[in-house]
mmCIF file of C-alpha atoms in Angstrom:
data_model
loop_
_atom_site.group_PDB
_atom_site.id
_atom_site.type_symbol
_atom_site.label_atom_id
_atom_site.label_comp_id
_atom_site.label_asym_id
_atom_site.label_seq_id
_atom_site.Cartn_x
_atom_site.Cartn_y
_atom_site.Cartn_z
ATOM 1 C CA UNK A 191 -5.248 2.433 -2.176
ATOM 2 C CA UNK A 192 -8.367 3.496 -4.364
ATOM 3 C CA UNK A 193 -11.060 3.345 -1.777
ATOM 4 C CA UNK A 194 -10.318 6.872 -0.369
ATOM 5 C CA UNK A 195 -10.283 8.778 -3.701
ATOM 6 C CA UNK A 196 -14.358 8.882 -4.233
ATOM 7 C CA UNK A 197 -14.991 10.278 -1.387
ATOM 8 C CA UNK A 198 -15.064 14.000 0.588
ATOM 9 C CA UNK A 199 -17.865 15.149 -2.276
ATOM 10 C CA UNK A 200 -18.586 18.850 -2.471
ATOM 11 C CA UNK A 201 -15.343 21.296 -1.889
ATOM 12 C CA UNK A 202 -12.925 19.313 -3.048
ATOM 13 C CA UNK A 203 -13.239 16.149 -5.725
ATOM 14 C CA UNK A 204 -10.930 13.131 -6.246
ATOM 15 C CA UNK A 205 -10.430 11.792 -10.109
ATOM 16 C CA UNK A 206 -10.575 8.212 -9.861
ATOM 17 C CA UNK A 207 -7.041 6.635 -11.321
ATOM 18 C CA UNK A 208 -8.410 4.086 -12.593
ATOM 19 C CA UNK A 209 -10.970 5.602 -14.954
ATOM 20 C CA UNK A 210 -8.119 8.148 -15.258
ATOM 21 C CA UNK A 211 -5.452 5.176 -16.615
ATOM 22 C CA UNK A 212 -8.194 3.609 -18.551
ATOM 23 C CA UNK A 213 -9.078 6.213 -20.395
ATOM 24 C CA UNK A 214 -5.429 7.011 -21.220
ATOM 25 C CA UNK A 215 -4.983 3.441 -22.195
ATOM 26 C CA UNK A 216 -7.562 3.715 -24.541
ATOM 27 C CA UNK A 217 -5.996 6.642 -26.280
ATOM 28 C CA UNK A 218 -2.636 4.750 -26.370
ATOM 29 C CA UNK A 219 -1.354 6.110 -23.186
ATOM 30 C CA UNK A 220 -1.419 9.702 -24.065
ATOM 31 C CA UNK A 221 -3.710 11.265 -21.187
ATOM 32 C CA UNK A 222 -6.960 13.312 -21.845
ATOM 33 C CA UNK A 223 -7.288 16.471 -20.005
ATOM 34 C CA UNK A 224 -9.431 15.772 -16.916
ATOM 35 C CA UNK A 225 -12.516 17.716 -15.409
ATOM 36 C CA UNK A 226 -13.800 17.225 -12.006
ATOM 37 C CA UNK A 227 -16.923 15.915 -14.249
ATOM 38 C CA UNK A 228 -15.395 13.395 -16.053
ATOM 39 C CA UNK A 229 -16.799 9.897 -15.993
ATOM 40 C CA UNK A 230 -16.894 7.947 -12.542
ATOM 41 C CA UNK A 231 -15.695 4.292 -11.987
ATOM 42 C CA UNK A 232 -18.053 2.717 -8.969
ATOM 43 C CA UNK A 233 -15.314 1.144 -5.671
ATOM 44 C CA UNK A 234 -15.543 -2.219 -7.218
ATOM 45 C CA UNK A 235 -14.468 -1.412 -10.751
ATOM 46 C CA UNK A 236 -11.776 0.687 -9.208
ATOM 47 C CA UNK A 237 -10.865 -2.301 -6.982
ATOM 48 C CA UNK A 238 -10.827 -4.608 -9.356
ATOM 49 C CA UNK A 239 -7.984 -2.343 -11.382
ATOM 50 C CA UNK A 240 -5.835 -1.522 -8.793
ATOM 51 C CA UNK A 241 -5.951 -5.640 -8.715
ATOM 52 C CA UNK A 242 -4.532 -5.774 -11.993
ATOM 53 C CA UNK A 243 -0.303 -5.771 -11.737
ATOM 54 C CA UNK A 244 -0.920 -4.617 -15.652
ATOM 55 C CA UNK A 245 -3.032 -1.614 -14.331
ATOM 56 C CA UNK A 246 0.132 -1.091 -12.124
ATOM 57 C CA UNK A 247 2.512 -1.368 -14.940
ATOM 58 C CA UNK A 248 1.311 0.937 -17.165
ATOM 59 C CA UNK A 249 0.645 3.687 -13.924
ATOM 60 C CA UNK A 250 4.563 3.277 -12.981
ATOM 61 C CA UNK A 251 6.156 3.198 -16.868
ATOM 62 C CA UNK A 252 2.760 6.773 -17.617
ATOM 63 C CA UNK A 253 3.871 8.628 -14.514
ATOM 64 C CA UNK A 254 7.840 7.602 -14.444
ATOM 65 C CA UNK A 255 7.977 9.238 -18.172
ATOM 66 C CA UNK A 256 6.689 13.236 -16.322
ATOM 67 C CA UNK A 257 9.155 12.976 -13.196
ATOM 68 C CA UNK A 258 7.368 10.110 -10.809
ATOM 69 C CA UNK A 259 10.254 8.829 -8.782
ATOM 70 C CA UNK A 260 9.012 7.898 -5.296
ATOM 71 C CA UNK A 261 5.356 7.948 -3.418
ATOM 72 C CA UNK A 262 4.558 7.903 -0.166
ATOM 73 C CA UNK A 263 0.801 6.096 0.236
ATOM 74 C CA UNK A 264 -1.491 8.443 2.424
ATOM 75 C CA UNK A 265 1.825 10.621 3.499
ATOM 76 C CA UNK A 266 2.623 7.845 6.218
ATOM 77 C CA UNK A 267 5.993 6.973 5.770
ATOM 78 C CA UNK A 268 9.116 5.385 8.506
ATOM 79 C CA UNK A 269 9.305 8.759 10.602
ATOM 80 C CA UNK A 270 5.508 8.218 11.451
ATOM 81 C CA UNK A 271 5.856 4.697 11.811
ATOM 82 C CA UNK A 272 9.291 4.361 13.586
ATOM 83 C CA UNK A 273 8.073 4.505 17.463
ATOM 84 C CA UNK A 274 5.687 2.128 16.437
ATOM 85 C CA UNK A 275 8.247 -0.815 14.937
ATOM 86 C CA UNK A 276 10.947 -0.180 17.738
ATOM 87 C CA UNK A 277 8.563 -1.162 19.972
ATOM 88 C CA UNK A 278 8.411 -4.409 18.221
ATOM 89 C CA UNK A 279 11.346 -5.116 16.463
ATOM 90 C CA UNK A 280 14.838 -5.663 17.548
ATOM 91 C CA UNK A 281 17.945 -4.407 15.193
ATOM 92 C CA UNK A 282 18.463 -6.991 12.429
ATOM 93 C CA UNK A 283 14.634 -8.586 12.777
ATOM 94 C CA UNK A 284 13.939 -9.760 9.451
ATOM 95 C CA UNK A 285 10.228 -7.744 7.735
ATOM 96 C CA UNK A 286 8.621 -7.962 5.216
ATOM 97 C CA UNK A 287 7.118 -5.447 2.848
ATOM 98 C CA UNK A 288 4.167 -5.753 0.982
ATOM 99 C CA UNK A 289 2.889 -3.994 -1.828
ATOM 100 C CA UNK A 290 5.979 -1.950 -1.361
ATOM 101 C CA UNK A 291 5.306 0.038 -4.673
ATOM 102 C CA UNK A 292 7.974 3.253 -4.936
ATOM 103 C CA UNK A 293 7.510 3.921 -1.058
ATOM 104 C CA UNK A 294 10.790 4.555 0.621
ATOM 105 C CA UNK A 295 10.258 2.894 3.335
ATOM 106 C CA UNK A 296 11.446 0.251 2.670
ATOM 107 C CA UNK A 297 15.068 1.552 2.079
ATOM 108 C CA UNK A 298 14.139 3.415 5.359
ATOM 109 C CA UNK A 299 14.044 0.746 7.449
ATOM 110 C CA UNK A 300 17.264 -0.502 6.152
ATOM 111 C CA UNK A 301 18.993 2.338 6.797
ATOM 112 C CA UNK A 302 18.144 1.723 10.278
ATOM 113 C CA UNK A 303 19.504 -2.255 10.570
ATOM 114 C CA UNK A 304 16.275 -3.927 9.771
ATOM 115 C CA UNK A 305 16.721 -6.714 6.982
ATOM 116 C CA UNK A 306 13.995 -5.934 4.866
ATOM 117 C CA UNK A 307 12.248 -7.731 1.920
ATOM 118 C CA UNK A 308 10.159 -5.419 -0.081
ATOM 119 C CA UNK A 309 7.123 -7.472 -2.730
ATOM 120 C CA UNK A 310 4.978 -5.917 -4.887
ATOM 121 C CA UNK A 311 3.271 -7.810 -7.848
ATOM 122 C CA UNK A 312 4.072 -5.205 -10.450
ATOM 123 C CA UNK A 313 7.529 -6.097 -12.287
ATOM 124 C CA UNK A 314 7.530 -2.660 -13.348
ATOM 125 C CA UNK A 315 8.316 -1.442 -10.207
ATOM 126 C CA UNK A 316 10.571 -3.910 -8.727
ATOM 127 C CA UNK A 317 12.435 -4.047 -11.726
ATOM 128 C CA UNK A 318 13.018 0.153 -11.026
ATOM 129 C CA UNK A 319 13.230 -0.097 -7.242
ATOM 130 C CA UNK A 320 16.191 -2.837 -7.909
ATOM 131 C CA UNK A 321 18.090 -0.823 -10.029
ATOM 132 C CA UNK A 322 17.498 2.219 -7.346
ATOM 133 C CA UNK A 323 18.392 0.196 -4.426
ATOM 134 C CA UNK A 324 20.518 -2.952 -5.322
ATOM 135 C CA UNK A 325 21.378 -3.772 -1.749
ATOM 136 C CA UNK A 326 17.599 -4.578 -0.681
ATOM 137 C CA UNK A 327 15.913 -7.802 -1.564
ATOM 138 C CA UNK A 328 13.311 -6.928 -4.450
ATOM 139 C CA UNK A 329 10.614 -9.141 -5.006
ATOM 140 C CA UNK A 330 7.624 -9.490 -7.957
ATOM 141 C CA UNK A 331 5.123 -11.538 -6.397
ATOM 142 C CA UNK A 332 1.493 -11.345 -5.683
ATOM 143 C CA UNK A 333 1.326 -10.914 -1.587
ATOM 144 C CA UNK A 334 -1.909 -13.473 -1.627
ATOM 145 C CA UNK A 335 0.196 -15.895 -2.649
ATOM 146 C CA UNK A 336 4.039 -15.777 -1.594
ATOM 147 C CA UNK A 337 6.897 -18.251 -2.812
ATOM 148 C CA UNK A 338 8.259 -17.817 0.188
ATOM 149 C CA UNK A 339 9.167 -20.254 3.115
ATOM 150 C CA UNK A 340 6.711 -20.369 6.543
ATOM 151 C CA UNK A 341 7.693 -18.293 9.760
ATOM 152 C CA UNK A 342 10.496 -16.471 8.314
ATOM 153 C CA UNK A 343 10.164 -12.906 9.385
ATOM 154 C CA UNK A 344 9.247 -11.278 12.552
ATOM 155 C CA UNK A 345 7.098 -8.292 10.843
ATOM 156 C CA UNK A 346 5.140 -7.975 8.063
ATOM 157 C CA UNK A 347 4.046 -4.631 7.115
ATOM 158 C CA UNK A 348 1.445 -3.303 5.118
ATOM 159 C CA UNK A 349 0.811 0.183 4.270
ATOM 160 C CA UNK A 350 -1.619 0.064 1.868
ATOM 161 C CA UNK A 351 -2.097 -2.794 0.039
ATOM 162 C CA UNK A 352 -4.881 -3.809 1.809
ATOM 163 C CA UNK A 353 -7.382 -1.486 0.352
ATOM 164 C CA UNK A 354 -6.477 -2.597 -2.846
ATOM 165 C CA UNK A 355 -8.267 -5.905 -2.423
ATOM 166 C CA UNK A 356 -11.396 -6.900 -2.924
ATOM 167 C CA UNK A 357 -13.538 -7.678 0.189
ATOM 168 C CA UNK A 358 -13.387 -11.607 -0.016
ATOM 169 C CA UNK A 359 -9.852 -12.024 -0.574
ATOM 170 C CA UNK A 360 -8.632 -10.283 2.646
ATOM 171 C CA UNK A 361 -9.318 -13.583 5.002
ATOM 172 C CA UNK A 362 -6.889 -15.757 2.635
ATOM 173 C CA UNK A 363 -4.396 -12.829 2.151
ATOM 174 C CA UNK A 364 -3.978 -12.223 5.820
ATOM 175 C CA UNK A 365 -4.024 -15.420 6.289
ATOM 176 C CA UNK A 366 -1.184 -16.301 4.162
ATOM 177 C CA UNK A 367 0.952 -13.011 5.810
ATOM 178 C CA UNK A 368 0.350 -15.313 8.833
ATOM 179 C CA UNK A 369 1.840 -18.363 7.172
ATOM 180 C CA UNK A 370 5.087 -16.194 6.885
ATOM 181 C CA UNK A 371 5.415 -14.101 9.848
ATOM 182 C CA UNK A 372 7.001 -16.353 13.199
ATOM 183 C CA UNK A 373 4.897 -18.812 14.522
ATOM 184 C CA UNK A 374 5.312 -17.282 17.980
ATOM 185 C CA UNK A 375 5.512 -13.166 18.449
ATOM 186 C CA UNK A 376 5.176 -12.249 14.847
ATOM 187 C CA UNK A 377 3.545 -8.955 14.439
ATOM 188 C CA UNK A 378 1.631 -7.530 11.708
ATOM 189 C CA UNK A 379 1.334 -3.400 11.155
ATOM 190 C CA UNK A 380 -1.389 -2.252 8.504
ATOM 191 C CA UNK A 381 -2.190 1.270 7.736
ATOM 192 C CA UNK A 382 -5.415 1.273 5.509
ATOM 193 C CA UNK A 383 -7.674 4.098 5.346
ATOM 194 C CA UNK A 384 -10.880 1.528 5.546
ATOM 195 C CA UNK A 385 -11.893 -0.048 9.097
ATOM 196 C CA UNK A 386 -10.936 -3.749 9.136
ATOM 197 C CA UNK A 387 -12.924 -6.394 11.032
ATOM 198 C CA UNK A 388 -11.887 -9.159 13.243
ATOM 199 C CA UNK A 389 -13.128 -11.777 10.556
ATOM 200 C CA UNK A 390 -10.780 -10.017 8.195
ATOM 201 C CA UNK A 391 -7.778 -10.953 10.079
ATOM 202 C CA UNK A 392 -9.043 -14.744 11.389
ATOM 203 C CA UNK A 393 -8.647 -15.926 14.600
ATOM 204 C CA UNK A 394 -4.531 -16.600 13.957
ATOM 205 C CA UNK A 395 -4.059 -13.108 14.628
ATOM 206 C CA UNK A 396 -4.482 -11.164 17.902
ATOM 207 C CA UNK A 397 -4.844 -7.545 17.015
ATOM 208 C CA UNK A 398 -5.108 -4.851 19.239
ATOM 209 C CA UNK A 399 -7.847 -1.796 18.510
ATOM 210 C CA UNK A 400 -7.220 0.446 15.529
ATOM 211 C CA UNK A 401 -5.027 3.644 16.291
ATOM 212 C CA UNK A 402 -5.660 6.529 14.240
ATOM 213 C CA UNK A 403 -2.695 8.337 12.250
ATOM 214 C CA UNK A 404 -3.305 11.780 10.759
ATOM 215 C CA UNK A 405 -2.424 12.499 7.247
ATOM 216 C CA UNK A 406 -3.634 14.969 4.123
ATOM 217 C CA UNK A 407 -6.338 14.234 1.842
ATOM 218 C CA UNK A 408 -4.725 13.441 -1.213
ATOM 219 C CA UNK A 409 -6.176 13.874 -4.469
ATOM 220 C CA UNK A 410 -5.443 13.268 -8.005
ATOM 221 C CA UNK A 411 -5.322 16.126 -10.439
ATOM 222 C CA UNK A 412 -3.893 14.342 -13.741
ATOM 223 C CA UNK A 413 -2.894 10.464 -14.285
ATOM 224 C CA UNK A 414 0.486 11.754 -15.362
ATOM 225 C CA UNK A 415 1.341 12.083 -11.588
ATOM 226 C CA UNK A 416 0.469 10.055 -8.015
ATOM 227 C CA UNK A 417 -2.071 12.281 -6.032
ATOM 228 C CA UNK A 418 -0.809 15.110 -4.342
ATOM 229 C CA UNK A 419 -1.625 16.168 -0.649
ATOM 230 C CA UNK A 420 -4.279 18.992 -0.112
ATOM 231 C CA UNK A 421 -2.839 21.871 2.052
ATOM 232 C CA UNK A 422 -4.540 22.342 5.501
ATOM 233 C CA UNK A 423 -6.470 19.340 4.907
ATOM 234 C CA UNK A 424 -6.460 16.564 7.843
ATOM 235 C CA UNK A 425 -8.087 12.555 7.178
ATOM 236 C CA UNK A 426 -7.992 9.519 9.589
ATOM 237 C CA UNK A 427 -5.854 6.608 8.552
ATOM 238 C CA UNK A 428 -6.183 3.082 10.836
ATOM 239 C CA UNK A 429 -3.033 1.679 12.131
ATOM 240 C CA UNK A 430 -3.982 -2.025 12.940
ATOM 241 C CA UNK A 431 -1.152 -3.557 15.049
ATOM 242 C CA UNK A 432 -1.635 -7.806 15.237
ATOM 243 C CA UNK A 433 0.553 -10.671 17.085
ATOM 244 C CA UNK A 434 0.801 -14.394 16.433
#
């Protein structure tokens, strides 16, 4: 989410969103123009943003007003993934989507027979992906926390979200993904660009080792648009892959 945008220092440097969207907040939402010196927010401050749905909000309503209209999170979308979930999942299987943001993947995966619920915590964006896709199931909810019934879906995928939270919460919040994945042969698929540990997951998962996809570096060059991919540039993402 934010984690992987402070780093790679010296030929090419991320603008932290957040500090990006702050400062744009501050000037009521118009955006200054942005230096690669500009002020720096430290990984926690960022964190603690990108756990704000209002932060989210105001990111989807800023960048939807200069052409946003879809993002793919770390360029991984259902044609990298797809091998991956057949393996899995069966035509029909029942996932679920968190932090499903603009990403079509979710409308992907449809397209292919999966029933798919897709939550993200900002009502901004389900509110537009609902009016974009009024077929799917569109959900505002905060993934930590679902209001949603126990061992309901075979899958539950996250690309992403992850790295958005804060250290201590990712025990409870995988934990609860557990809650409402089958009791027997659910399976869990992350893609986070951080390494997660065994005690992150709890011993209610079984998770295989980490896989690495390939993607671009992306970086953001104005908080009027999502980061954009870096040509020729190549960065390790972690596919985790866990069972019940």
């Amino acid at each position: 989410c934010l984690h992987w945008r402070t780093m790679r220092a010296g030929r090419i440097r991320p603008l932290a969103l957040a500090v990006a969207l702050a400062n744009a907040a501050d000037s009521g939402m118009t955006p200054r123009r942005w230096s690669g010196q500009s002020g720096q927010a430290s990984i926690s401050e960022m964190s603690h943003r990108a756990d704000d749905p209002v932060y989210w909000d105001n990111l989807y309503s800023l960048q939807g007003e200069h052409g946003r209209n879809s993002f793919e999170w770390y360029g991984i979308g259902y044609n990298e993934l797809r091998s991956r979930l057949l393996h899995f999942l069966r035509p029909h299987d029942k996932v679920l989507v968190v932090g499903s943001g603009d990403s079509d993947l979710s409308a992907n995966m449809a397209n292919e027979g999966y029933n798919v619920t897709s939550v993200d915590f900002s009502e901004a964006i389900v509110a537009m992906m609902k009016a974009r896709h009024p077929d799917l199931a569109w959900l505002a909810m905060d993934a930590r926390n679902l209001s949603l019934g126990s061992g309901q879906f075979a899958a539950v995928l996250d690309k992403g979200l992850s790295d958005c939270l804060q250290e201590e919460d990712l025990p409870g919040y995988f934990q609860e993904l557990k809650r409402v994945a089958y009791s027997e042969g659910g399976t869990l698929l992350v893609v986070s660009h951080k390494h997660l540990q065994a005690e992150h997951f709890g011993d209610q998962w079984q998770c295989e080792p980490e896989e690495v996809l390939q993607g671009p570096l992306f970086v953001e060059v104005s908080p009027l648009s999502p980061p954009s991919a870096v040509s020729g540039t190549d960065v390790p993402y972690q596919l985790t892959i866990c069972r019940t």
